[in-house]
Amino acid sequence: MGRGKIAIKRIENQTTRQVTFSKRRAGLLKKTHELSVLCDAQIGLIVFSSTGKLCQYCTEPLRMENIIERYQKVTGTRIPEQDSREQLYSELNVLRKETRRLQLSVRRYTGEDMGSIPFEELHDLEQELERSVNKVRDRKNELLQQQLENLRRKERLLDEENSQMYRWIQEHRAALEYQQAAMEAKPVDHQQVLDQFPFCGEPSSVLQLGTIPPQIHPYHLQLAQPNLQGPNV
């Protein structure tokens, strides 16, 4: 079976249209090259796709400019040449006018050069300035509200930290009080203890044994007298 005929009309589907263009463009360039070689023809082919992409073919060793010049000579037509300087001057004048207009608008916003402005424009300028001021105030209030929310958030965090610290102190109050009392207690003077009990040390000589202070009294043994009385009858 042969292929069915395709209706010659614009393909609505963009993807299908692009695929069809790529395939047929390749076939068109191939046929153009074959025609140029087989028939010794000078051909210049220019194709623009729907997306603006350029595709061209020119018989070698010619260039596309040579083909176009020959076409103009044969047909008697000529592409009008535009002076680029005139276009640049025109664009420069437009930019200058726009710059002057913007500078005048800036001076009006700052209150300068108000003598030449009519009443209607002054009224419009006043309304526009009021709208601008309202926008600035709204933005200012929005930023202040954000800062206030941040401060409140920080305050809540600090309150939570203080509460946690207070609970920790309450839980460890006894240990802290004991530690504080131990730190405030007076340290023991070991030299004073040794002075009260000199015999606790090691004597350096036999004479030191006799220097024991009289505060320590020796024990005296007393003989118990016998009970001469008999037992009570």
mmCIF file of C-alpha atoms in Angstrom:
data_model
loop_
_atom_site.group_PDB
_atom_site.id
_atom_site.type_symbol
_atom_site.label_atom_id
_atom_site.label_comp_id
_atom_site.label_asym_id
_atom_site.label_seq_id
_atom_site.Cartn_x
_atom_site.Cartn_y
_atom_site.Cartn_z
ATOM 1 C CA MET A 1 0.000 0.000 0.000
ATOM 2 C CA GLY A 2 1.222 3.461 -0.811
ATOM 3 C CA ARG A 3 1.235 6.298 1.590
ATOM 4 C CA GLY A 4 -1.883 8.369 1.847
ATOM 5 C CA LYS A 5 -1.903 11.900 0.561
ATOM 6 C CA ILE A 6 -1.410 14.644 3.110
ATOM 7 C CA ALA A 7 -3.635 17.677 2.855
ATOM 8 C CA ILE A 8 -1.561 20.762 2.058
ATOM 9 C CA LYS A 9 -2.506 23.019 4.916
ATOM 10 C CA ARG A 10 -0.939 24.374 8.049
ATOM 11 C CA ILE A 11 -0.204 21.718 10.650
ATOM 12 C CA GLU A 12 -1.851 22.788 13.871
ATOM 13 C CA ASN A 13 0.175 20.641 16.260
ATOM 14 C CA GLN A 14 3.383 22.503 17.039
ATOM 15 C CA THR A 15 5.511 19.406 17.663
ATOM 16 C CA THR A 16 4.328 17.684 14.499
ATOM 17 C CA ARG A 17 4.865 20.892 12.537
ATOM 18 C CA GLN A 18 8.440 21.209 13.770
ATOM 19 C CA VAL A 19 9.244 17.554 12.984
ATOM 20 C CA THR A 20 7.755 17.881 9.501
ATOM 21 C CA PHE A 21 9.753 21.062 8.880
ATOM 22 C CA SER A 22 13.036 19.401 9.887
ATOM 23 C CA LYS A 23 12.458 16.389 7.635
ATOM 24 C CA ARG A 24 11.324 18.328 4.570
ATOM 25 C CA ARG A 25 14.039 20.950 5.004
ATOM 26 C CA ALA A 26 16.671 18.250 4.791
ATOM 27 C CA GLY A 27 15.022 16.863 1.647
ATOM 28 C CA LEU A 28 14.760 20.339 0.119
ATOM 29 C CA LEU A 29 18.448 21.085 0.691
ATOM 30 C CA LYS A 30 19.407 17.707 -0.763
ATOM 31 C CA LYS A 31 17.344 18.240 -3.911
ATOM 32 C CA THR A 32 18.710 21.785 -4.273
ATOM 33 C CA HIS A 33 22.293 20.541 -4.081
ATOM 34 C CA GLU A 34 21.583 17.779 -6.616
ATOM 35 C CA LEU A 35 19.955 20.269 -8.990
ATOM 36 C CA SER A 36 22.931 22.644 -8.678
ATOM 37 C CA VAL A 37 25.512 19.907 -9.361
ATOM 38 C CA LEU A 38 23.689 17.970 -12.085
ATOM 39 C CA CYS A 39 22.495 20.975 -14.035
ATOM 40 C CA ASP A 40 25.357 23.405 -13.240
ATOM 41 C CA ALA A 41 22.806 25.883 -11.894
ATOM 42 C CA GLN A 42 23.533 28.771 -9.582
ATOM 43 C CA ILE A 43 21.029 28.527 -6.760
ATOM 44 C CA GLY A 44 20.522 30.588 -3.633
ATOM 45 C CA LEU A 45 18.026 29.249 -1.127
ATOM 46 C CA ILE A 46 16.929 31.089 2.024
ATOM 47 C CA VAL A 47 14.488 29.547 4.494
ATOM 48 C CA PHE A 48 13.164 30.955 7.783
ATOM 49 C CA SER A 49 11.367 28.609 10.138
ATOM 50 C CA SER A 50 8.301 29.585 12.175
ATOM 51 C CA THR A 51 10.616 30.179 15.143
ATOM 52 C CA GLY A 52 12.818 32.570 13.140
ATOM 53 C CA LYS A 53 15.707 30.152 12.556
ATOM 54 C CA LEU A 54 17.647 30.782 9.305
ATOM 55 C CA CYS A 55 18.597 28.013 6.898
ATOM 56 C CA GLN A 56 20.309 28.744 3.544
ATOM 57 C CA TYR A 57 22.071 27.118 0.639
ATOM 58 C CA CYS A 58 24.307 28.729 -1.981
ATOM 59 C CA THR A 59 26.028 27.160 -4.984
ATOM 60 C CA GLU A 60 29.764 26.974 -4.409
ATOM 61 C CA PRO A 61 32.050 28.851 -4.877
ATOM 62 C CA LEU A 62 29.536 31.708 -4.963
ATOM 63 C CA ARG A 63 28.237 33.562 -1.947
ATOM 64 C CA MET A 64 24.723 34.553 -1.166
ATOM 65 C CA GLU A 65 25.591 38.227 -1.835
ATOM 66 C CA ASN A 66 26.609 37.340 -5.411
ATOM 67 C CA ILE A 67 23.337 35.546 -6.027
ATOM 68 C CA ILE A 68 21.334 38.478 -4.658
ATOM 69 C CA GLU A 69 23.277 41.051 -6.729
ATOM 70 C CA ARG A 70 22.711 38.984 -9.880
ATOM 71 C CA TYR A 71 19.028 38.734 -9.052
ATOM 72 C CA GLN A 72 18.795 42.497 -8.638
ATOM 73 C CA LYS A 73 20.508 43.143 -11.969
ATOM 74 C CA VAL A 74 18.270 40.742 -13.829
ATOM 75 C CA THR A 75 15.010 41.908 -12.295
ATOM 76 C CA GLY A 76 15.983 45.585 -12.136
ATOM 77 C CA THR A 77 15.104 45.810 -8.455
ATOM 78 C CA ARG A 78 17.306 47.108 -5.714
ATOM 79 C CA ILE A 79 17.074 46.861 -1.975
ATOM 80 C CA PRO A 80 16.907 50.377 -0.534
ATOM 81 C CA GLU A 81 19.903 51.213 1.595
ATOM 82 C CA GLN A 82 19.280 52.953 4.878
ATOM 83 C CA ASP A 83 21.716 55.342 6.409
ATOM 84 C CA SER A 84 22.556 53.934 9.828
ATOM 85 C CA ARG A 85 23.603 57.374 11.051
ATOM 86 C CA GLU A 86 20.103 58.774 10.606
ATOM 87 C CA GLN A 87 18.679 55.879 12.568
ATOM 88 C CA LEU A 88 21.209 56.434 15.332
ATOM 89 C CA TYR A 89 20.385 60.157 15.458
ATOM 90 C CA SER A 90 16.679 59.376 15.652
ATOM 91 C CA GLU A 91 17.161 56.918 18.502
ATOM 92 C CA LEU A 92 19.441 59.410 20.266
ATOM 93 C CA ASN A 93 16.787 62.139 20.057
ATOM 94 C CA VAL A 94 14.190 59.788 21.507
ATOM 95 C CA LEU A 95 16.486 58.916 24.385
ATOM 96 C CA ARG A 96 17.218 62.587 25.056
ATOM 97 C CA LYS A 97 13.514 63.433 25.200
ATOM 98 C CA GLU A 98 12.875 60.544 27.583
ATOM 99 C CA THR A 99 15.783 61.656 29.761
ATOM 100 C CA ARG A 100 14.476 65.238 29.956
ATOM 101 C CA ARG A 101 11.024 63.975 30.847
ATOM 102 C CA LEU A 102 12.374 61.803 33.646
ATOM 103 C CA GLN A 103 14.530 64.615 34.998
ATOM 104 C CA LEU A 104 11.530 66.943 35.036
ATOM 105 C CA SER A 105 9.483 64.321 36.888
ATOM 106 C CA VAL A 106 12.229 63.943 39.497
ATOM 107 C CA ARG A 107 12.405 67.712 40.038
ATOM 108 C CA ARG A 108 8.659 67.844 40.472
ATOM 109 C CA TYR A 109 8.742 65.091 43.085
ATOM 110 C CA THR A 110 11.389 67.015 45.014
ATOM 111 C CA GLY A 111 9.399 70.292 44.828
ATOM 112 C CA GLU A 112 11.654 72.011 42.281
ATOM 113 C CA ASP A 113 10.625 73.825 39.106
ATOM 114 C CA MET A 114 6.971 74.106 40.153
ATOM 115 C CA GLY A 115 6.264 77.472 38.480
ATOM 116 C CA SER A 116 5.490 76.077 35.037
ATOM 117 C CA ILE A 117 3.154 73.322 36.222
ATOM 118 C CA PRO A 118 -0.592 74.027 35.750
ATOM 119 C CA PHE A 119 -3.148 73.452 38.491
ATOM 120 C CA GLU A 120 -4.437 70.157 37.081
ATOM 121 C CA GLU A 121 -0.958 68.642 36.972
ATOM 122 C CA LEU A 122 -0.258 69.923 40.477
ATOM 123 C CA HIS A 123 -3.391 68.195 41.733
ATOM 124 C CA ASP A 124 -2.407 64.931 40.033
ATOM 125 C CA LEU A 125 1.111 65.261 41.436
ATOM 126 C CA GLU A 126 -0.297 65.774 44.927
ATOM 127 C CA GLN A 127 -2.480 62.689 44.658
ATOM 128 C CA GLU A 128 0.423 60.626 43.401
ATOM 129 C CA LEU A 129 2.671 61.822 46.221
ATOM 130 C CA GLU A 130 -0.005 60.953 48.773
ATOM 131 C CA ARG A 131 -0.286 57.448 47.348
ATOM 132 C CA SER A 132 3.484 57.114 47.481
ATOM 133 C CA VAL A 133 3.568 58.283 51.105
ATOM 134 C CA ASN A 134 0.839 55.789 52.023
ATOM 135 C CA LYS A 135 2.839 52.987 50.427
ATOM 136 C CA VAL A 136 5.958 54.055 52.309
ATOM 137 C CA ARG A 137 4.022 54.153 55.596
ATOM 138 C CA ASP A 138 2.508 50.741 54.969
ATOM 139 C CA ARG A 139 5.918 49.288 54.288
ATOM 140 C CA LYS A 140 7.334 51.002 57.381
ATOM 141 C CA ASN A 141 4.531 49.645 59.576
ATOM 142 C CA GLU A 142 5.060 46.190 58.126
ATOM 143 C CA LEU A 143 8.755 46.254 59.010
ATOM 144 C CA LEU A 144 8.005 47.571 62.503
ATOM 145 C CA GLN A 145 5.478 44.791 63.019
ATOM 146 C CA GLN A 146 8.041 42.210 61.967
ATOM 147 C CA GLN A 147 10.607 43.648 64.378
ATOM 148 C CA LEU A 148 8.015 43.631 67.166
ATOM 149 C CA GLU A 149 7.194 39.986 66.494
ATOM 150 C CA ASN A 150 10.899 39.126 66.604
ATOM 151 C CA LEU A 151 11.299 40.916 69.938
ATOM 152 C CA ARG A 152 8.289 39.113 71.374
ATOM 153 C CA ARG A 153 9.689 35.800 70.207
ATOM 154 C CA LYS A 154 13.022 36.572 71.872
ATOM 155 C CA GLU A 155 11.206 37.586 75.053
ATOM 156 C CA ARG A 156 9.349 34.266 75.161
ATOM 157 C CA LEU A 157 12.607 32.388 74.680
ATOM 158 C CA LEU A 158 14.254 34.326 77.514
ATOM 159 C CA ASP A 159 11.271 33.659 79.794
ATOM 160 C CA GLU A 160 11.496 29.950 79.068
ATOM 161 C CA GLU A 161 15.214 29.951 79.810
ATOM 162 C CA ASN A 162 14.650 31.815 83.091
ATOM 163 C CA SER A 163 11.923 29.364 84.081
ATOM 164 C CA GLN A 164 14.169 26.408 83.370
ATOM 165 C CA MET A 165 16.996 27.988 85.362
ATOM 166 C CA TYR A 166 14.656 28.693 88.302
ATOM 167 C CA ARG A 167 13.404 25.091 88.331
ATOM 168 C CA TRP A 168 16.968 23.822 88.221
ATOM 169 C CA ILE A 169 17.926 26.041 91.175
ATOM 170 C CA GLN A 170 14.922 24.863 93.189
ATOM 171 C CA GLU A 171 15.789 21.244 92.508
ATOM 172 C CA HIS A 172 19.413 21.691 93.531
ATOM 173 C CA ARG A 173 18.878 24.225 96.353
ATOM 174 C CA ALA A 174 19.914 21.780 99.129
ATOM 175 C CA ALA A 175 23.132 20.846 97.390
ATOM 176 C CA LEU A 176 23.917 24.487 96.699
ATOM 177 C CA GLU A 177 23.261 25.501 100.340
ATOM 178 C CA TYR A 178 25.473 22.680 101.621
ATOM 179 C CA GLN A 179 28.227 23.667 99.234
ATOM 180 C CA GLN A 180 27.933 27.312 100.239
ATOM 181 C CA ALA A 181 28.075 26.429 103.944
ATOM 182 C CA ALA A 182 31.150 24.305 103.397
ATOM 183 C CA MET A 183 32.824 27.154 101.544
ATOM 184 C CA GLU A 184 32.010 29.639 104.328
ATOM 185 C CA ALA A 185 33.193 27.328 107.203
ATOM 186 C CA LYS A 186 36.477 28.302 108.911
ATOM 187 C CA PRO A 187 39.317 25.913 108.082
ATOM 188 C CA VAL A 188 40.858 23.880 111.007
ATOM 189 C CA ASP A 189 44.220 25.138 112.382
ATOM 190 C CA HIS A 190 46.278 21.962 112.572
ATOM 191 C CA GLN A 191 49.134 23.733 114.357
ATOM 192 C CA GLN A 192 46.792 24.710 117.187
ATOM 193 C CA VAL A 193 45.722 21.098 117.600
ATOM 194 C CA LEU A 194 49.335 19.995 117.796
ATOM 195 C CA ASP A 195 50.019 22.654 120.431
ATOM 196 C CA GLN A 196 47.228 21.271 122.588
ATOM 197 C CA PHE A 197 48.463 17.702 122.171
ATOM 198 C CA PRO A 198 52.237 17.895 121.919
ATOM 199 C CA PHE A 199 52.700 14.247 122.703
ATOM 200 C CA CYS A 200 51.061 13.267 119.502
ATOM 201 C CA GLY A 201 54.201 14.113 117.586
ATOM 202 C CA GLU A 202 57.423 12.242 117.504
ATOM 203 C CA PRO A 203 59.860 13.582 120.205
ATOM 204 C CA SER A 204 63.197 14.570 118.957
ATOM 205 C CA SER A 205 64.942 13.588 122.184
ATOM 206 C CA VAL A 206 64.348 11.885 125.508
ATOM 207 C CA LEU A 207 64.209 15.237 127.276
ATOM 208 C CA GLN A 208 61.037 16.197 125.455
ATOM 209 C CA LEU A 209 59.187 13.412 127.230
ATOM 210 C CA GLY A 210 59.629 15.305 130.488
ATOM 211 C CA THR A 211 58.239 18.521 129.156
ATOM 212 C CA ILE A 212 54.672 17.357 129.037
ATOM 213 C CA PRO A 213 52.482 20.187 130.352
ATOM 214 C CA PRO A 214 50.863 19.723 133.754
ATOM 215 C CA GLN A 215 47.387 19.841 132.275
ATOM 216 C CA ILE A 216 47.599 16.089 131.812
ATOM 217 C CA HIS A 217 47.334 14.580 135.384
ATOM 218 C CA PRO A 218 48.672 11.089 135.987
ATOM 219 C CA TYR A 219 46.427 8.483 137.553
ATOM 220 C CA HIS A 220 47.066 7.580 141.295
ATOM 221 C CA LEU A 221 46.222 4.131 142.508
ATOM 222 C CA GLN A 222 44.533 3.932 145.960
ATOM 223 C CA LEU A 223 44.260 0.724 147.888
ATOM 224 C CA ALA A 224 40.762 -0.116 148.902
ATOM 225 C CA GLN A 225 40.299 -0.652 152.619
ATOM 226 C CA PRO A 226 38.731 -3.954 153.597
ATOM 227 C CA ASN A 227 35.214 -3.930 154.939
ATOM 228 C CA LEU A 228 35.676 -5.098 158.560
ATOM 229 C CA GLN A 229 32.016 -4.983 159.309
ATOM 230 C CA GLY A 230 30.242 -8.185 158.965
ATOM 231 C CA PRO A 231 27.114 -8.623 157.064
ATOM 232 C CA ASN A 232 23.995 -7.285 158.526
ATOM 233 C CA VAL A 233 21.911 -9.941 160.155
#
